[in-house]
Amino acid sequence: MSDASLTPRRIPDRLHSPAARLLGSWELLLLVVAVAIFIANSLASPYFLNAWNLSDATFNFTEKAMIAFAMALLIIAGEIDLSVASIIALASTAMGAAASVGVGTPGLIVVGLATGLACGAFNGALVTRLGLPSIVVTIGTMSLFRGISFIVLGDGAYRDYPSDFAYFGQGYVFWVISFEFVLFAVLAVIYYVLLHRTNFGRTVYAIGNNATAAQFSGIRVARVKFILFLLTGLMSGVAAICLTSRLGSTRPSIGMGWELEVVTMVVLGGVSILGGAGSIPGVVIAAFVMGLVTFGLGLLNVPGIVMSIFIGLMLIGVIALPRLWKMWRK
Amino acid sequence: MQLSVESRQFDSPRSDISDTPVLALRDITKTFPGVKALDGVSLELFPGQVTALIGENGAGKSTLVKTLTGIYQPDSGTIHVAGAPVTFATAQDASVAGITAIHQETVLFDELTVAENIFIGHAPRGRFGLIDWKAMRSRAAYILARIDADLDPDTPLRDLGIASKHLVAIARALSVDARVVVMDEPTAALSHKEIEELYDLVDRLKAEGRAILFISHKFDEVFRIADRYTVFRDGTHVGAGLMADVTEGDLVRLMVGRDVNQIFPERRKAPGDDVLKVVGYAHPTEFENINFTLRRGEILGFYGLVGAGRSEVMQALFGITKPSKGVTQIDGQIKVIRSPAEAVEAGIVYVPEDRGKQGAVIGLPIFQNVTLPSLTQTSRSGFLRLSEEFALAREYTERLDLRAAALDQDVGNLSGGNQQKVVIAKWLATKPRVIILDEPTKGIDIGSKAAVHAFMAELAAQGLSVIMVSSEIPEVLGMSDRVIVMREGLIAAELEGDDLTPETLVRFAAGIGESA
Amino acid sequence: KGAEEAAAELGNVEVIYTGPTDTTAEGQIEVINALIAQQVDAIAVSANDTDALVPVLKKAMQRGITVISWDSGVAAEGRELHLNPSSNPLIGNMIIKLAADELPEGGKVAVLSATTTSTNQNTWIAEMNKVMGNYEGIEVVGTVYGDDLADKSYREATGLMQTYPDLDAIIAPTSVGIVAAARAVEDAGKVGQVNVTGLGLPSEMAGAIESGASKSFAIWNPIDLGYSATMLAYQLATDAAEAAPGAEIPMGRMGTLTLDENTEGAMADPFVYDASNINDFKDIF
Amino acid sequence: MSLFKSREALLAGAILVLLALIASRFPAFIAPDNLARVFTDTSPLLILALGQTVVILTRCIDLSVAANLALTGMVCAMLNAAMPGVPVVVILLIAVTLGAVMGMVNGLLVWKLAIPSIVVTLGTMTIYRGTIFLISDGAWVNAHEMSAAFTGFPRATVLGLPMLAWFGILAAVVMIVMIRSTPLGRAFYAVGGNPHAAVYTGISVGRTQFWAFTLSGALAGLCGYLWVARYAVAYVDIAGGFELEVVAACVIGGISIAGGAGTILGTILGALFLGIVKNALPVVDISPFWQMAISGTAIIVAVTLNTRNTKRKGRIILRRAQEQTEGATA
Ligand SMILES: Nc1ncnc2c1ncn2[C@@H]1O[C@H](COP(=O)(O)OP(=O)(O)OP(=O)(O)O)[C@@H](O)[C@H]1O
Ligand SMILES: Nc1ncnc2c1ncn2[C@@H]1O[C@H](COP(=O)(O)OP(=O)(O)OP(=O)(O)O)[C@@H](O)[C@H]1O
Ligand SMILES: [Mg+2]
Ligand SMILES: [Mg+2]
């Protein structure tokens, strides 16, 4: 209303201070939930606060979380991969087949990762080359990949893995700190940097918010999405190595149903299923929350099916409560 | 009524208008997170009269329209229809009260037919309350005939061009027997001829005693059809009165709070060497035989009726679509451009026409939009550096006089015009060689328009080559060194110097005096 | 139910009965981890996967927990002993005998199994194939998998009847499969032509016996099984007995369990149910 | 319109080819009474797919249908076991109502709290499933506990077809009329095609989605009774994983996962296609281990063909091209 418009207006960088943004953030809310669950667990069960038990509990989520990191990026970019659990099965089968002809541990790792990458590339090509919706494509490949596993293995199993292969799923780096947990932590940092600190991460957000405009801004949208499918496949391969090592055997039903748990973890972590928003710290906390809830209820001998009610309620509740609160205040 | 001091002089001193307002809004306030879009504004509409609502981009015009059609609910204030207070919970409520609108955005459904698009929400019902398709078709055909639109009611909307879609939107507004017809920038996507038809329509509606609210950034239009005016600035009401009492200059001053030079910037025409050469572009269905050159420091206008295929040619040049034939040369070198990324590398950038869908990445903050194509510039070995991003974003947005609360604000919260500025800033930051502006001032207010024009001139003066696709004749004439006229996917003419007149443009664009 | 009976009999035993979300090995591992954390004295597990549970059960044993498997077994290194409801050869023989008894002139039979990974099913079918030679004229024409899903088993059974229009019997050594197969036979109007047999629970099969879709089927008493498993776990956990090949371990009212060289033992013979006795058992289990 | 027609024609063609292929290996498959049997067997899938179609049209997805079916089925079975005298009509009403209420819960969460549907239904899916365990204590309800009227109803034949098949036909007819000729039916398209614009036409996006979920829930409830009665058994896991098959049927039928596009006829054909594949695999003597891979491939191929067919070829601006297309259609 004044004549300030004559000279260019000075636009401030930020509307809110970083502290204010943190205060209103999803991650903080989740962290509060996680701490609350931790306290509740330690009160409810005398067995909870025990280093070894907590260490065992981490296995409930480490492998799923590894996939969840890549899945988070994929979902932020507006795609989804429901075939991850089937990739685990196929990668594990490939490793089992390799082990049965005498391939050593390093070779098995290569086989596992390569299978994951190949599956990711297949999904990625179908989505980016043929322009198919990823949710449908990966419902298809979910059957296809596990189906191949069934064709190869039938009702058999691979169980002759080299003894040093057991390290990835059963080894400990230091005292109670398992190899899987260390890998989980390292991957969390890597994915944090990738998503929040690099150009690549920025393009992921841009694509998720508006893929057309991103393309019109010179971003190679198809290529970025393809890479994300590759990453998700790769992480499924990593998870396959850990899980296979932990189980010491492979059957085609390995990891059945994990895709929904991974997606649940990602969504609980505050990633918008519609794409464009979310963070790695959120997913990390969500992984802990899910691990703590399942382990805590397990200690109380709550049957798994009842546990899943809690997860379902939490998934909806954690999103619904802040919204209800806002509506209430209005 | 809340008026600012300087506007009081424009208020009509006469109170001899006998008829009472059919629609009156009083002290309407509407806030969005971080923005007070409307701050205690009032507006009255009278039967048989056209009221023009004018204001800069982001002044709150569209927000007001949405408030009085039930899409938004005001935070405070009242709406009176024929003297009685009403509240609209949904668009249907407003429609029942006799208020209909052609909205700024196209609010249509690609998968439905023309007839359904016209009647959705109030389709004629037959037995058992089921939709009466026959009645709907015939009534749609009747309305379409009324506005001279040659469209089949059964065509799926997705098969129509943008101009035809706009006619459907108009037909939709007329399908309700409304006391009040709101038109939010109805002419933005229409061609010359269709605009004239729209004027006729407005005249007819007036004669039928309907009240019309007409929003436009084009003053010639406003003076052509409006009886009254209301001016908003930054969400406040700054003046209202009778058109007869004001001049264009008065309105502009009210709108922007200062004088604006509407004359196109003075330009020294000294085109340099050929920078871009397009040879033999062709596409199976969209265009054919497209040849032109662009010189250094030149502004090359592309004129044509809406739907002539100009945007398609530009998008091919920018690597979005693949032409079946043809080559692109830059500085005499053949460049293969298969994607926008390659176009940007080659120094060609494109400001699209549809900024909501193709221009701005809504959901990302302003600064991230600006730096999106320049990330390599602001980062170190692939890692982001926020301070550099803010610096780059600030440099270009402030040069374009962007109105925003902060650089980390979501672009989605900006008005259309300001979004356009963000898109232009994004490209300028890449320091391109050729910039293609597709309808750069479509829906932009007069103040910003002048800024964009001045900026274009400055860019050209700095040696950047500009292609400007525009459907506005004054703009084409005022800004271009040379103009290519397109019609039905072909280049109809290339005009320069004395050949460049409004008449020649219209003649070649419409194909008058030639055998088709 | 049987486990509680045993607990009551023993007096100082608390039974925790729990299960995973779904029937996957990964889920069972989470449950076992939770049990290890509670420092239980013994774990008796019916495994979803022979091999996958081995590492976690080994860990349990390292921490001094007695581990036995029952019904669906775990590979030998993952448990101290395995309690078969009945001896595998016996069951293998039983299921084919039930079919053959109704087919004095021989005929075609097909097998409807559960999932391709269920150990016990596969063992029984393998044992059955071993003794096929004893049943002259009986031909096993195919094996299909209903995945322990009612709808898929139904569809597979229907498919079998179509593929082999002269099929005489369907053997389903799975409680879900046998019910679905009986249903499919009823719906196809082939009661009397195709006899459904195998392993099932009287409560679930009462209807099929009544309709005639199934003439007879066999099963062991699941209450006894729970009872025996609890007894065995108690014996081992209190170090009253040791699981070694050849060992004989008492199981309360169920007698003693004799372990073979794989430290497996069989509880009792399966019991055959038909129209004559079904009504006495259908409300029990 | 022509695009739509050709898409469905393509699918119908594919079904015929499929039937011909099956017949070449197993002629009895295409005998009329067998086809009727296949249709009957496909009816639950069809009914659920019809409900899912409406949900997908509004840009949502309902992953809770199978759990809804199972819970309703369990309630009906327990009710019948406890009170054998309750007539089937009442049970049907209860099933539909209960299913609709569960759909409404989904719908309310999507509408009032604006939580993305995939998150809501992922959550309610586990909650509904878990509830079955809670009410049944993990126990089965078996054939002999159900009354003859209860289990006999879906199998009672009328005019040569079992009631189950008639329900499939009835649902299809009602849905065709509803989608084509009611304001709500058209609103489903409007909301999915352009939710932003729907608001401008006075259609409430949330309310329309709410009704879509309600409809989907009601149909799932209906299936719950039919399913349990048909297989004469109710337990926690019935129809596990069926939701993905239902989505697959819609997608194969050409319902765009992005919302707003597709026809009921497409869904019917999509469900039939899957139903035929499922019923044919056991009879054409393909190793059971191949089944999964084959259905996965079928989904991928079908969606590839569908998307190919609808891909935009650009606008027609050139007069030459215009005349060509007009010549082609004339
Ligand atoms: N949904 C929304 N959320 C947040 N802010 C909004 C929203 N809609 C509009 N605004 C803000 O409200 C103000 C008024 O916008 P409005 O669209 O009414 O302007 P306008 O006068 O129509 O401008 P134009 O001439 O560019 O169309 C702008 O600052 C805009 O950024
Ligand atoms: N029916 C349609 N199908 C697909 N895209 C369309 C359709 N109508 C318009 N568009 C797109 O919308 C934008 C604007 O369309 P418009 O009618 O202005 O055509 P245009 O060819 O860009 O016109 P002009 O040549 O005047 O620029 C263009 O990007 C065009 O590709
Ligand atoms: Mg506006
Ligand atoms: Mg254009």
CSV table of C-alpha atoms in Angstrom, one decimal, chain B residues 164-280:
chain,number,residue,atom,x,y,z
B,164,SER,CA,-12.7,-25.0,-27.4
B,165,LYS,CA,-12.4,-26.1,-23.8
B,166,HIS,CA,-12.8,-22.5,-22.8
B,167,LEU,CA,-16.0,-22.3,-24.8
B,168,VAL,CA,-17.3,-25.3,-22.9
B,169,ALA,CA,-16.5,-23.5,-19.7
B,170,ILE,CA,-18.5,-20.5,-20.9
B,171,ALA,CA,-21.4,-22.8,-21.9
B,172,ARG,CA,-21.3,-24.3,-18.5
B,173,ALA,CA,-21.7,-21.0,-16.8
B,174,LEU,CA,-24.7,-20.3,-19.1
B,175,SER,CA,-26.3,-23.6,-18.3
B,176,VAL,CA,-27.5,-22.2,-15.0
B,177,ASP,CA,-30.2,-19.6,-15.1
B,178,ALA,CA,-28.1,-17.1,-13.2
B,179,ARG,CA,-28.7,-13.6,-11.9
B,180,VAL,CA,-25.0,-13.1,-11.5
B,181,VAL,CA,-22.4,-14.2,-14.0
B,182,VAL,CA,-18.7,-13.9,-13.0
B,183,MET,CA,-16.0,-14.1,-15.6
B,184,ASP,CA,-12.5,-14.4,-14.3
B,185,GLU,CA,-10.1,-13.5,-17.2
B,186,PRO,CA,-12.4,-15.2,-19.7
B,187,THR,CA,-10.5,-13.9,-22.7
B,188,ALA,CA,-7.0,-15.1,-21.7
B,189,ALA,CA,-7.2,-18.2,-23.9
B,190,LEU,CA,-9.4,-17.0,-26.7
B,191,SER,CA,-8.6,-15.8,-30.1
B,192,HIS,CA,-9.5,-12.4,-31.6
B,193,LYS,CA,-12.7,-13.6,-33.2
B,194,GLU,CA,-13.9,-15.5,-30.1
B,195,ILE,CA,-13.3,-12.5,-28.0
B,196,GLU,CA,-15.6,-10.5,-30.2
B,197,GLU,CA,-18.2,-13.2,-29.8
B,198,LEU,CA,-17.8,-13.1,-26.1
B,199,TYR,CA,-18.4,-9.4,-26.1
B,200,ASP,CA,-21.6,-10.0,-27.9
B,201,LEU,CA,-22.6,-12.5,-25.4
B,202,VAL,CA,-21.9,-10.2,-22.5
B,203,ASP,CA,-24.1,-7.6,-24.2
B,204,ARG,CA,-26.9,-10.1,-24.5
B,205,LEU,CA,-26.6,-11.1,-20.9
B,206,LYS,CA,-26.7,-7.5,-19.9
B,207,ALA,CA,-29.8,-6.9,-21.9
B,208,GLU,CA,-31.4,-9.9,-20.1
B,209,GLY,CA,-30.9,-8.0,-16.9
B,210,ARG,CA,-28.1,-10.2,-15.5
B,211,ALA,CA,-25.4,-8.7,-13.3
B,212,ILE,CA,-21.9,-9.4,-14.6
B,213,LEU,CA,-18.6,-9.3,-12.8
B,214,PHE,CA,-15.8,-9.1,-15.3
B,215,ILE,CA,-12.1,-9.6,-14.4
B,216,SER,CA,-9.4,-8.7,-16.8
B,217,HIS,CA,-6.0,-7.3,-17.1
B,218,LYS,CA,-6.7,-5.8,-20.5
B,219,PHE,CA,-7.9,-2.2,-20.3
B,220,ASP,CA,-9.2,-2.1,-23.8
B,221,GLU,CA,-11.6,-4.8,-22.8
B,222,VAL,CA,-12.6,-3.2,-19.6
B,223,PHE,CA,-13.4,0.1,-21.3
B,224,ARG,CA,-15.2,-1.7,-24.1
B,225,ILE,CA,-17.7,-3.6,-22.0
B,226,ALA,CA,-17.8,-2.5,-18.3
B,227,ASP,CA,-20.2,0.0,-16.8
B,228,ARG,CA,-18.6,0.1,-13.4
B,229,TYR,CA,-15.3,-0.7,-11.9
B,230,THR,CA,-13.9,-1.9,-8.6
B,231,VAL,CA,-10.2,-1.9,-7.9
B,232,PHE,CA,-8.3,-4.2,-5.4
B,233,ARG,CA,-4.8,-3.8,-4.3
B,234,ASP,CA,-3.0,-6.3,-2.1
B,235,GLY,CA,-6.3,-7.7,-0.9
B,236,THR,CA,-7.9,-4.4,-0.1
B,237,HIS,CA,-10.6,-2.4,-1.8
B,238,VAL,CA,-9.1,0.8,-3.1
B,239,GLY,CA,-11.8,2.2,-5.2
B,240,ALA,CA,-15.0,1.8,-7.1
B,241,GLY,CA,-17.2,3.8,-9.4
B,242,LEU,CA,-18.5,4.3,-12.9
B,243,MET,CA,-16.3,3.7,-15.9
B,244,ALA,CA,-17.5,6.9,-17.5
B,245,ASP,CA,-15.8,8.8,-14.8
B,246,VAL,CA,-12.3,7.5,-15.1
B,247,THR,CA,-9.5,7.2,-17.5
B,248,GLU,CA,-7.1,4.4,-18.0
B,249,GLY,CA,-4.4,6.3,-16.2
B,250,ASP,CA,-6.6,6.7,-13.2
B,251,LEU,CA,-7.3,3.0,-13.0
B,252,VAL,CA,-3.7,2.1,-13.4
B,253,ARG,CA,-2.7,4.5,-10.7
B,254,LEU,CA,-5.3,3.0,-8.4
B,255,MET,CA,-4.2,-0.5,-9.1
B,256,VAL,CA,-0.5,-0.1,-8.6
B,257,GLY,CA,-0.5,3.1,-6.5
B,258,ARG,CA,1.8,4.8,-9.0
B,259,ASP,CA,2.1,5.8,-12.6
B,260,VAL,CA,3.1,3.1,-15.0
B,261,ASN,CA,4.6,3.7,-18.4
B,262,GLN,CA,2.6,1.5,-20.7
B,263,ILE,CA,4.7,2.3,-23.7
B,264,PHE,CA,6.8,-0.6,-24.9
B,265,PRO,CA,10.5,-0.1,-24.1
B,266,GLU,CA,12.6,1.7,-26.7
B,267,ARG,CA,14.8,-0.8,-28.5
B,268,ARG,CA,17.9,-0.4,-30.6
B,269,LYS,CA,17.4,-2.8,-33.4
B,270,ALA,CA,20.7,-4.2,-34.3
B,271,PRO,CA,20.3,-7.9,-34.8
B,272,GLY,CA,23.6,-9.8,-35.0
B,273,ASP,CA,24.6,-13.1,-36.4
B,274,ASP,CA,22.4,-16.1,-36.7
B,275,VAL,CA,22.3,-18.0,-33.4
B,276,LEU,CA,19.6,-20.6,-33.9
B,277,LYS,CA,18.5,-22.1,-37.2
B,278,VAL,CA,15.6,-24.5,-37.4
B,279,VAL,CA,15.4,-26.4,-40.7
B,280,GLY,CA,12.6,-28.5,-41.9
